[in-house]
Tab-separated table of C-alpha atoms and ligand atoms in Angstrom:
chain	number	residue	atom	x	y	z
A	17	MET	CA	19.059	-18.083	16.793
A	18	THR	CA	21.195	-15.804	14.714
A	19	LEU	CA	20.601	-12.106	14.704
A	20	PHE	CA	21.142	-12.179	10.988
A	21	GLY	CA	18.315	-14.620	10.462
A	22	MET	CA	16.017	-12.577	12.589
A	23	GLU	CA	16.826	-9.447	10.694
A	24	ASN	CA	16.044	-11.107	7.402
A	25	ALA	CA	12.694	-12.301	8.647
A	26	GLN	CA	11.832	-8.878	9.971
A	27	ILE	CA	12.833	-7.137	6.779
A	28	LEU	CA	10.819	-9.633	4.767
A	29	SER	CA	7.796	-9.084	6.919
A	30	ARG	CA	8.121	-5.309	6.732
A	31	ALA	CA	8.552	-5.378	2.974
A	32	ASN	CA	5.496	-7.564	2.538
A	33	ASN	CA	3.469	-5.183	4.671
A	34	LEU	CA	4.692	-2.225	2.610
A	35	LEU	CA	3.432	-3.957	-0.515
A	36	HIS	CA	-0.144	-3.686	0.662
A	37	THR	CA	-0.313	0.069	1.151
A	38	ASN	CA	-0.430	1.048	-2.537
A	39	LYS	CA	1.667	4.129	-1.794
A	40	ARG	CA	4.416	4.540	-4.357
A	41	SER	CA	7.028	5.486	-1.766
A	42	ASP	CA	6.163	2.345	0.213
A	43	THR	CA	6.411	0.215	-2.894
A	44	ILE	CA	9.860	1.669	-3.594
A	45	ARG	CA	10.909	0.879	-0.045
A	46	ALA	CA	9.541	-2.640	-0.384
A	47	TYR	CA	11.354	-3.076	-3.683
A	48	ASN	CA	14.631	-1.997	-2.099
A	49	ASP	CA	14.053	-4.280	0.876
A	50	PHE	CA	13.417	-7.253	-1.377
A	51	LYS	CA	16.541	-6.433	-3.392
A	52	ASN	CA	18.515	-6.298	-0.196
A	53	LEU	CA	17.131	-9.659	0.912
A	54	TYR	CA	17.865	-11.123	-2.477
A	55	LEU	CA	21.529	-10.187	-2.085
A	56	ARG	CA	21.573	-11.640	1.405
A	57	SER	CA	19.968	-14.850	0.202
A	58	ILE	CA	22.775	-15.277	-2.310
A	59	MET	CA	25.408	-14.503	0.294
A	60	ASN	CA	23.978	-17.045	2.709
A	61	ASN	CA	22.811	-19.556	0.142
A	62	ASP	CA	19.360	-19.297	1.695
A	63	LYS	CA	17.005	-20.788	-0.874
A	64	GLU	CA	13.793	-20.041	0.938
A	65	LEU	CA	14.719	-16.404	1.452
A	66	LYS	CA	15.705	-16.200	-2.191
A	67	VAL	CA	12.290	-17.393	-3.342
A	68	ASN	CA	10.498	-14.948	-1.074
A	69	ALA	CA	12.775	-12.055	-2.019
A	70	LEU	CA	12.424	-12.720	-5.734
A	71	LEU	CA	8.662	-12.959	-5.443
A	72	GLY	CA	8.705	-9.616	-3.651
A	73	ILE	CA	10.917	-8.032	-6.305
A	74	ILE	CA	8.526	-9.209	-9.001
A	75	LYS	CA	5.418	-8.010	-7.177
A	76	SER	CA	6.818	-4.608	-6.227
A	77	GLY	CA	8.617	-4.247	-9.555
A	78	LYS	CA	5.357	-4.766	-11.421
A	79	LYS	CA	3.738	-2.008	-9.391
A	80	LEU	CA	6.644	0.288	-10.225
A	81	HIS	CA	6.621	-0.706	-13.905
A	82	ILE	CA	10.141	-2.067	-13.672
A	83	ASP	CA	11.103	-4.864	-16.022
A	84	THR	CA	11.468	-7.880	-13.734
A	85	SER	CA	11.511	-10.602	-16.361
A	86	ARG	CA	15.024	-11.680	-15.385
A	87	TYR	CA	13.968	-12.037	-11.790
A	88	ALA	CA	10.862	-13.945	-12.836
A	89	TYR	CA	13.018	-16.494	-14.601
A	90	GLU	CA	15.272	-16.791	-11.583
A	91	TYR	CA	12.269	-17.047	-9.304
A	92	HIS	CA	10.860	-20.062	-11.115
A	93	GLN	CA	14.230	-21.769	-11.032
A	94	ALA	CA	14.742	-21.026	-7.355
A	95	LEU	CA	11.242	-22.199	-6.515
A	96	ARG	CA	11.809	-25.480	-8.335
A	97	LYS	CA	15.037	-26.066	-6.444
A	98	LEU	CA	13.419	-25.250	-3.129
A	99	ARG	CA	10.459	-27.556	-3.819
A	100	LYS	CA	12.802	-30.386	-4.666
A	101	GLU	CA	14.709	-29.882	-1.455
A	102	GLN	CA	11.591	-29.548	0.635
A	103	SER	CA	9.937	-32.610	-0.847
A	104	LYS	CA	12.999	-34.560	0.249
A	105	ARG	CA	12.557	-33.187	3.733
A	106	THR	CA	8.800	-33.727	3.658
A	107	LYS	CA	9.283	-37.397	2.970
A	108	LYS	CA	11.408	-37.633	6.063
A	109	HIS	CA	9.026	-35.798	8.348
A	110	SER	CA	5.744	-36.386	6.510
A	111	ASN	CA	4.918	-32.761	6.972
A	112	ASN	CA	2.541	-31.258	4.473
A	113	ILE	CA	3.120	-27.572	4.538
A	114	GLU	CA	2.658	-25.591	1.416
A	115	ILE	CA	5.962	-24.176	0.330
A	116	ALA	CA	6.720	-20.487	0.337
A	117	SER	CA	3.504	-19.636	2.114
A	118	ILE	CA	4.559	-17.695	5.150
A	119	SER	CA	2.250	-16.620	7.943
A	120	TYR	CA	2.836	-13.139	9.280
A	121	LEU	CA	1.973	-12.376	12.845
A	122	LYS	CA	-0.214	-9.301	12.733
A	123	LEU	CA	-0.907	-8.907	16.419
A	124	ALA	CA	-0.336	-10.626	19.743
A	125	TYR	CA	-2.353	-9.807	22.819
A	126	ILE	CA	-3.798	-11.163	26.010
A	127	ASN	CA	-7.521	-11.471	26.443
A	128	GLU	CA	-8.424	-12.582	29.957
A	129	ASN	CA	-6.850	-16.022	30.262
A	130	GLU	CA	-6.045	-16.370	26.591
A	131	ILE	CA	-2.913	-15.513	24.672
A	132	VAL	CA	-3.997	-14.680	21.145
A	133	LEU	CA	-1.709	-14.630	18.121
A	134	ASP	CA	-3.410	-13.181	15.044
A	135	PHE	CA	-1.882	-14.116	11.706
A	136	ASN	CA	-2.548	-12.925	8.197
A	137	ASN	CA	-3.691	-16.357	7.084
A	138	HIS	CA	-4.958	-19.667	8.338
A	139	ILE	CA	-2.529	-21.480	10.614
A	140	LYS	CA	-2.236	-25.126	9.694
A	141	LYS	CA	-1.992	-27.875	12.228
A	142	ALA	CA	1.357	-28.983	10.832
A	143	GLN	CA	2.805	-25.551	11.494
A	144	ILE	CA	2.432	-25.898	15.250
A	145	ARG	CA	4.748	-27.925	17.424
A	146	HIS	CA	3.999	-27.925	21.138
A	147	PHE	CA	6.197	-29.324	23.874
A	148	THR	CA	7.016	-28.689	27.508
A	149	ILE	CA	10.208	-28.278	29.491
A	150	PHE	CA	9.745	-28.897	33.195
A	151	ASP	CA	12.340	-28.292	35.863
A	152	ASP	CA	10.783	-29.239	39.210
A	153	LYS	CA	13.818	-28.203	41.225
A	154	LYS	CA	13.742	-24.669	39.894
A	155	HIS	CA	9.965	-24.538	39.859
A	156	SER	CA	10.175	-23.642	36.232
A	157	TYR	CA	7.562	-24.952	33.835
A	158	LYS	CA	7.879	-23.933	30.237
A	159	TYR	CA	5.170	-24.492	27.665
A	160	VAL	CA	6.673	-24.020	24.249
A	161	PHE	CA	4.905	-23.422	20.940
A	162	ASP	CA	6.937	-23.348	17.759
A	163	ILE	CA	5.027	-21.984	14.804
A	164	SER	CA	6.896	-22.767	11.616
A	165	HIS	CA	6.622	-20.844	8.347
A	166	ALA	CA	5.770	-17.820	10.412
A	167	VAL	CA	7.349	-14.425	10.867
A	168	LEU	CA	7.149	-11.653	13.448
A	169	ASN	CA	7.270	-8.066	12.279
A	170	ARG	CA	7.892	-6.499	15.668
A	171	SER	CA	8.589	-7.597	19.190
A	172	TYR	CA	5.949	-7.986	21.845
A	173	LYS	CA	6.091	-7.845	25.594
A	174	LEU	CA	3.118	-9.747	26.879
A	175	LYS	CA	2.283	-9.851	30.546
A	176	SER	CA	-0.343	-11.646	32.483
A	177	PRO	CA	-0.522	-11.538	36.291
A	178	ASP	CA	-0.935	-15.307	36.543
A	179	ILE	CA	2.027	-16.179	34.419
A	180	LYS	CA	5.638	-15.768	35.405
A	181	ARG	CA	6.776	-14.893	31.929
A	182	ILE	CA	5.538	-14.905	28.352
A	183	ARG	CA	8.087	-14.741	25.613
A	184	LEU	CA	7.403	-14.366	21.933
A	185	ALA	CA	10.284	-14.204	19.493
A	186	GLN	CA	11.540	-15.093	16.068
A	187	TYR	CA	13.303	-18.263	17.092
A	188	LYS	CA	14.590	-19.287	13.694
A	189	GLN	CA	14.396	-17.597	10.375
A	190	ASN	CA	10.885	-18.845	9.735
A	191	THR	CA	9.829	-20.068	13.138
A	192	ILE	CA	8.139	-18.057	15.844
A	193	ARG	CA	8.484	-19.380	19.378
A	194	LEU	CA	6.034	-18.667	22.154
A	195	VAL	CA	7.105	-19.674	25.652
A	196	VAL	CA	4.693	-19.556	28.561
A	197	GLU	CA	6.615	-19.932	31.794
A	198	THR	CA	4.956	-20.603	35.140
A	199	ASN	CA	5.972	-21.424	38.719
A	200	LYS	CA	3.691	-24.400	38.947
A	201	LYS	CA	2.333	-26.988	36.600
A	202	ILE	CA	-0.779	-25.844	34.800
A	203	LYS	CA	-3.187	-27.385	32.352
A	204	LEU	CA	-2.639	-25.467	29.201
A	205	LYS	CA	-4.745	-25.855	26.080
A	206	TYR	CA	-4.576	-24.345	22.658
A	207	ARG	CA	-6.754	-24.099	19.603
A	208	ARG	CA	-6.627	-22.743	16.090
A	209	GLU	CA	-9.397	-20.312	15.378
A	210	ASN	CA	-9.708	-18.737	11.928
A	211	ASP	CA	-6.353	-17.021	11.439
A	212	SER	CA	-5.380	-17.177	15.091
A	213	LEU	CA	-3.593	-19.409	17.488
A	214	VAL	CA	-5.167	-19.164	20.926
A	215	VAL	CA	-3.353	-20.493	23.972
A	216	VAL	CA	-5.619	-20.904	26.962
A	217	THR	CA	-4.286	-20.856	30.499
A	218	PRO	CA	-6.489	-21.995	33.406
A	219	LEU	CA	-8.875	-19.383	34.766
A	220	GLN	CA	-7.653	-17.670	37.896
A	221	LYS	CA	-9.514	-16.143	40.794
A	222	GLU	CA	-11.639	-13.103	40.074
A	223	GLU	CA	-9.266	-10.635	41.749
A	224	ASN	CA	-6.438	-11.549	39.441
A	225	LYS	CA	-8.331	-10.585	36.365
A	226	ASN	CA	-6.860	-7.162	35.847
A	227	ILE	CA	-4.826	-7.720	32.749
A	228	GLU	CA	-1.888	-5.680	31.756
A	229	ILE	CA	-0.831	-5.534	28.175
A	230	ILE	CA	2.378	-3.950	27.138
A	231	SER	CA	3.404	-4.152	23.558
A	232	LYS	CA	5.767	-1.811	21.912
A	233	TYR	CA	8.490	-1.571	19.373
A	234	THR	CA	11.715	-2.385	21.111
A	235	ILE	CA	14.226	-0.234	19.356
A	236	ALA	CA	17.108	0.487	21.652
A	237	PRO	CA	18.196	4.118	21.548
A	238	LYS	CA	21.536	4.325	19.826
A	239	ARG	CA	24.178	6.957	20.132
A	240	LEU	CA	25.475	8.491	16.970
A	241	ASP	CA	29.183	7.943	16.421
A	242	ARG	CA	30.587	10.910	14.526
A	243	ASN	CA	34.121	9.606	14.499
A	244	LYS	CA	33.816	8.762	10.805
A	245	THR	CA	35.613	9.683	7.623
A	246	ILE	CA	33.642	10.660	4.556
A	247	VAL	CA	35.027	11.203	1.075
A	248	ILE	CA	32.950	13.418	-1.192
A	249	ASP	CA	33.581	13.104	-4.897
A	250	PRO	CA	32.192	15.892	-7.083
A	251	GLY	CA	31.951	14.326	-10.545
A	252	HIS	CA	33.928	15.366	-13.623
A	253	GLY	CA	36.025	18.569	-13.607
A	254	GLY	CA	38.546	20.385	-15.782
A	255	LYS	CA	38.494	19.218	-19.391
A	256	ASP	CA	35.515	17.012	-18.595
A	257	PRO	CA	32.464	19.244	-18.049
A	258	GLY	CA	30.066	16.348	-17.484
A	259	ALA	CA	26.577	17.012	-18.767
A	260	ILE	CA	25.830	20.410	-20.243
A	261	GLY	CA	22.243	21.383	-19.719
A	262	TYR	CA	19.720	24.165	-19.598
A	263	ARG	CA	21.250	27.617	-20.156
A	264	ASN	CA	24.616	25.986	-20.706
A	265	TYR	CA	24.942	25.024	-17.046
A	266	HIS	CA	27.820	22.599	-16.502
A	267	GLU	CA	27.430	19.500	-14.360
A	268	LYS	CA	31.013	19.840	-13.063
A	269	ASP	CA	30.240	23.277	-11.551
A	270	VAL	CA	26.927	22.362	-9.951
A	271	VAL	CA	28.204	19.179	-8.311
A	272	LEU	CA	31.292	20.937	-6.948
A	273	GLN	CA	29.136	23.635	-5.346
A	274	ILE	CA	26.877	21.021	-3.758
A	275	GLY	CA	29.872	18.940	-2.682
A	276	LEU	CA	31.514	21.901	-0.946
A	277	LYS	CA	28.286	22.707	0.898
A	278	LEU	CA	27.970	19.088	1.980
A	279	LYS	CA	31.551	19.162	3.235
A	280	ASN	CA	30.863	22.233	5.390
A	281	ILE	CA	27.704	20.762	6.893
A	282	LEU	CA	29.362	17.444	7.715
A	283	LYS	CA	32.413	19.167	9.198
A	284	SER	CA	30.206	21.341	11.369
A	285	ARG	CA	28.559	18.154	12.644
A	286	GLY	CA	31.938	16.763	13.642
A	287	TYR	CA	32.848	14.400	10.807
A	288	LYS	CA	36.185	14.100	9.090
A	289	VAL	CA	35.630	15.034	5.458
A	290	TYR	CA	37.842	14.843	2.379
A	291	MET	CA	37.081	15.822	-1.189
A	292	THR	CA	38.525	14.246	-4.309
A	293	ARG	CA	38.575	17.720	-5.853
A	294	GLN	CA	37.931	21.188	-4.466
A	295	GLY	CA	38.451	23.062	-7.713
A	296	ASP	CA	37.890	22.784	-11.426
A	297	TYR	CA	40.389	20.160	-12.528
A	298	PHE	CA	40.326	16.720	-14.068
A	299	ILE	CA	40.797	13.517	-12.065
A	300	LYS	CA	40.759	9.983	-13.416
A	301	LEU	CA	37.900	7.833	-12.206
A	302	SER	CA	40.243	5.227	-10.724
A	303	LYS	CA	42.095	7.901	-8.725
A	304	ARG	CA	38.898	8.924	-6.982
A	305	THR	CA	38.271	5.660	-5.152
A	306	GLN	CA	41.994	5.123	-4.651
A	307	TYR	CA	41.951	8.430	-2.805
A	308	ALA	CA	39.104	7.225	-0.596
A	309	ASN	CA	40.847	3.918	0.074
A	310	ARG	CA	44.055	5.674	1.081
A	311	ARG	CA	42.161	7.741	3.616
A	312	SER	CA	40.360	4.661	4.944
A	313	ALA	CA	37.081	6.415	4.382
A	314	ASP	CA	33.970	4.920	5.951
A	315	ILE	CA	31.840	5.951	3.007
A	316	PHE	CA	32.365	7.353	-0.482
A	317	ILE	CA	29.813	9.624	-2.106
A	318	SER	CA	30.079	10.638	-5.729
A	319	ILE	CA	27.893	13.576	-6.739
A	320	HIS	CA	26.598	13.951	-10.275
A	321	ALA	CA	23.799	15.576	-12.233
A	322	ASN	CA	21.772	13.742	-14.818
A	323	ALA	CA	20.882	14.673	-18.385
A	324	VAL	CA	18.585	13.646	-21.218
A	325	SER	CA	18.224	14.720	-24.828
A	326	LYS	CA	16.610	18.069	-25.711
A	327	LYS	CA	13.423	16.310	-26.770
A	328	GLN	CA	12.871	14.882	-23.296
A	329	ALA	CA	14.353	17.783	-21.343
A	330	ASN	CA	11.026	19.246	-20.241
A	331	ASP	CA	9.574	15.953	-19.091
A	332	VAL	CA	12.398	14.227	-17.287
A	333	TYR	CA	13.523	15.307	-13.836
A	334	GLY	CA	14.118	13.798	-10.405
A	335	ILE	CA	16.719	12.619	-7.944
A	336	GLU	CA	18.247	9.166	-8.113
A	337	THR	CA	20.835	7.346	-6.050
A	338	TYR	CA	22.879	4.523	-7.479
A	339	PHE	CA	25.015	1.855	-5.932
A	340	LEU	CA	27.397	-0.384	-7.780
A	341	ALA	CA	26.054	-3.736	-8.884
A	342	LYS	CA	25.423	-5.682	-12.017
A	343	SER	CA	22.807	-3.550	-13.605
A	344	ARG	CA	19.737	-5.209	-14.995
A	345	THR	CA	17.826	-2.252	-16.318
A	346	GLN	CA	18.492	-0.412	-19.525
A	347	ARG	CA	17.920	2.883	-17.720
A	348	ALA	CA	20.744	2.294	-15.296
A	349	LYS	CA	22.970	1.200	-18.159
A	350	ASN	CA	22.276	4.423	-20.028
A	351	VAL	CA	23.127	6.575	-17.026
A	352	ALA	CA	26.233	4.530	-16.316
A	353	GLU	CA	27.396	4.836	-19.901
A	354	LYS	CA	27.168	8.596	-19.678
A	355	GLU	CA	29.056	8.796	-16.403
A	356	ASN	CA	31.658	6.253	-17.436
A	357	SER	CA	32.576	7.680	-20.805
A	358	ALA	CA	34.869	10.426	-19.505
A	359	ASP	CA	37.758	8.136	-18.837
A	360	LEU	CA	37.913	5.094	-21.042
A	361	SER	CA	41.450	4.199	-20.033
A	362	ASP	CA	40.154	3.125	-16.643
A	363	MET	CA	38.165	0.341	-18.186
A	364	ASP	CA	41.379	-1.354	-19.236
A	365	PHE	CA	42.794	-0.750	-15.803
A	366	TYR	CA	40.108	-2.892	-14.235
A	367	GLY	CA	39.387	-5.270	-17.066
A	368	LYS	CA	35.922	-4.576	-18.250
A	369	LYS	CA	34.488	-8.048	-17.988
A	370	SER	CA	35.811	-9.195	-14.686
A	371	PHE	CA	35.411	-6.146	-12.516
A	372	LEU	CA	31.949	-6.996	-11.306
A	373	ASP	CA	33.173	-10.325	-10.009
A	374	THR	CA	35.493	-8.538	-7.623
A	375	LEU	CA	32.619	-6.764	-5.903
A	376	SER	CA	32.264	-7.799	-2.325
A	377	SER	CA	28.764	-8.791	-1.355
A	378	HIS	CA	29.132	-7.035	1.951
A	379	ASN	CA	29.842	-3.754	0.237
A	380	ILE	CA	26.917	-4.186	-2.111
A	381	VAL	CA	24.511	-4.641	0.761
A	382	ALA	CA	26.020	-1.757	2.731
A	383	SER	CA	26.049	0.474	-0.341
A	384	ASN	CA	22.430	-0.368	-1.008
A	385	LYS	CA	21.577	0.675	2.543
A	386	LEU	CA	23.574	3.873	2.225
A	387	ALA	CA	21.838	4.668	-1.054
A	388	ILE	CA	18.422	4.193	0.521
A	389	ASP	CA	19.288	6.453	3.462
A	390	LEU	CA	20.717	9.173	1.218
A	391	GLN	CA	17.728	9.117	-1.089
A	392	ARG	CA	15.342	9.354	1.871
A	393	GLY	CA	17.419	12.082	3.484
A	394	VAL	CA	17.416	14.264	0.387
A	395	LEU	CA	13.722	13.812	-0.336
A	396	GLY	CA	12.894	14.406	3.309
A	397	VAL	CA	14.390	17.893	3.214
A	398	LEU	CA	13.501	18.903	-0.339
A	399	THR	CA	9.849	17.846	-0.314
A	400	GLN	CA	9.295	20.026	2.749
A	401	LYS	CA	10.531	23.137	0.983
A	402	TYR	CA	9.869	22.607	-2.711
A	403	LYS	CA	6.993	21.480	-4.880
A	404	ASP	CA	7.295	18.846	-7.591
A	405	VAL	CA	10.370	17.121	-6.231
A	406	SER	CA	10.566	13.778	-7.971
A	407	ASP	CA	11.840	10.607	-6.320
A	408	GLY	CA	13.686	8.608	-8.942
A	409	GLY	CA	14.448	5.948	-6.365
A	410	VAL	CA	17.473	3.849	-5.539
A	411	ARG	CA	18.974	1.942	-8.409
A	412	GLU	CA	21.893	-0.292	-9.133
A	413	GLY	CA	24.304	0.386	-11.935
A	414	PRO	CA	27.796	-0.419	-13.199
A	415	PHE	CA	29.577	2.840	-12.418
A	416	TRP	CA	33.304	2.868	-12.903
A	417	VAL	CA	33.837	5.591	-10.368
A	418	LEU	CA	32.530	3.253	-7.657
A	419	VAL	CA	34.630	0.304	-8.763
A	420	GLY	CA	37.507	-0.435	-6.458
A	421	ALA	CA	36.078	1.367	-3.464
A	422	GLN	CA	36.765	-0.637	-0.345
A	423	MET	CA	33.935	1.010	1.551
A	424	PRO	CA	30.196	1.466	0.978
A	425	SER	CA	29.936	3.814	-1.955
A	426	VAL	CA	27.131	5.455	-3.872
A	427	LEU	CA	26.585	7.835	-6.728
A	428	VAL	CA	23.914	10.479	-6.307
A	429	GLU	CA	22.332	12.031	-9.377
A	430	VAL	CA	21.077	15.201	-7.739
A	431	GLY	CA	18.736	16.075	-10.593
A	432	PHE	CA	18.474	16.653	-14.329
A	433	ILE	CA	20.524	19.600	-15.453
A	434	THR	CA	18.641	19.468	-18.743
A	435	ASN	CA	15.258	20.157	-17.155
A	436	PRO	CA	14.591	23.934	-17.031
A	437	LYS	CA	12.918	23.887	-13.627
A	438	GLU	CA	15.294	21.464	-11.957
A	439	ALA	CA	18.386	23.056	-13.515
A	440	SER	CA	17.339	26.473	-12.220
A	441	ARG	CA	17.061	24.955	-8.778
A	442	LEU	CA	20.359	23.100	-9.028
A	443	VAL	CA	22.297	26.331	-9.580
A	444	ASN	CA	20.450	28.097	-6.762
A	445	PRO	CA	22.602	28.250	-3.583
A	446	ARG	CA	19.577	27.850	-1.303
A	447	TYR	CA	18.425	24.717	-3.102
A	448	GLN	CA	21.991	23.424	-3.104
A	449	LYS	CA	22.136	23.879	0.647
A	450	SER	CA	18.859	22.017	1.166
A	451	LEU	CA	20.149	19.220	-1.000
A	452	ALA	CA	23.408	19.066	0.937
A	453	THR	CA	21.507	19.083	4.230
A	454	GLY	CA	19.403	16.170	3.006
A	455	LEU	CA	22.517	14.254	2.016
A	456	ALA	CA	24.083	14.949	5.416
A	457	ASN	CA	20.914	13.753	7.170
A	458	GLY	CA	20.962	10.585	5.094
A	459	ILE	CA	24.598	9.977	6.000
A	460	GLU	CA	23.804	10.390	9.683
A	461	ARG	CA	20.902	8.002	9.433
A	462	TYR	CA	23.155	5.466	7.770
A	463	PHE	CA	25.783	5.742	10.498
A	464	LEU	CA	23.099	5.513	13.145
A	465	ASN	CA	21.813	2.213	11.803
A	466	ASN	CA	25.019	0.536	10.739
B	506	ZN	ZN1	28.227	12.933	-14.094
């Protein structure tokens, strides 16, 4: 069992659960999870994961009104490939399991002498493989149930006084394994009942009937490692003002003020922090990531403010976080175009067409995670203190400033400097501090989990 496989299955299960809540923030989280899994499926050439991830992207994307037509095309292709492969396998094993239908374990519990696994759908006979491993010398008798095409979304600790040990785990990517271990041979039966698998152990004496159930999330407490280097990159500067918005506010000024506040907060928490610029001067895009690479930064955060035309200025506002990837949406392309235009010479430096091929998959996944944590961190702080804070979500885009970074790197659009309300907030030191605190919290969360 690989940890990686288990993680994928858990993320998939979580994302699918998030899809059912109908809360927009959950759908965004699900969408990001599916995107993440999609990248992993490509990295690991995991066709089954790819199909499930793409299906999730399409479902969640539809809810979010995101154009997923490209993914839909890819989904149908991936599904066809997977079916072909599985039909080859099916012929070998004469197993008739419907492809891409995964059973999610909703709940596991002990009811008297029964171990009950509740799934979200009907468990087919072909999904269950039962065998035993007996070791008479060690007095160890293991009754094993492998449930294929099934996924756990949390871990369970099941205890029954009559049974030495019950283990339930994600054994392989799509196989749950239940092991019932006893000191003596027992007659164990099982049955499928609606959406459940019920394993029945022999009835014990009356006095042994007090049943103890312990089930909890097993998340080991982690210690936060603050021995990290962060490079903050306030966008634009000098001759390049960035976007000019409401009341002639300049993007380059706002993002520098926020960047400096973020630096102070992170330093006070014990991190090593560098800034690509601390004043109002121009730096080439390529120099910014080179700077971060030279300092062996653990993460790179570019801070920007967004803008739209005067016509839309009153209607468009919100916070967005981008990570570097081949962008599929026109929206991301528009934002990227704006942020990239300051320094056209850099495009020759990297070779416009080939730069995306040099992206490392590892960095994309890590950057995606960082982007999600930053976005959550910022919204977590701002929504507590301010009304009408808009979550623009995590997006991917082809940003030159992130190209060449050898560490997870993201670009935060802290708001629309063209929107009167948001612009007034963005120049307000108190709002800037809240924003910076949110970013710092997001960074800490990222380091805690990675
Ligand atoms: Zn910018």
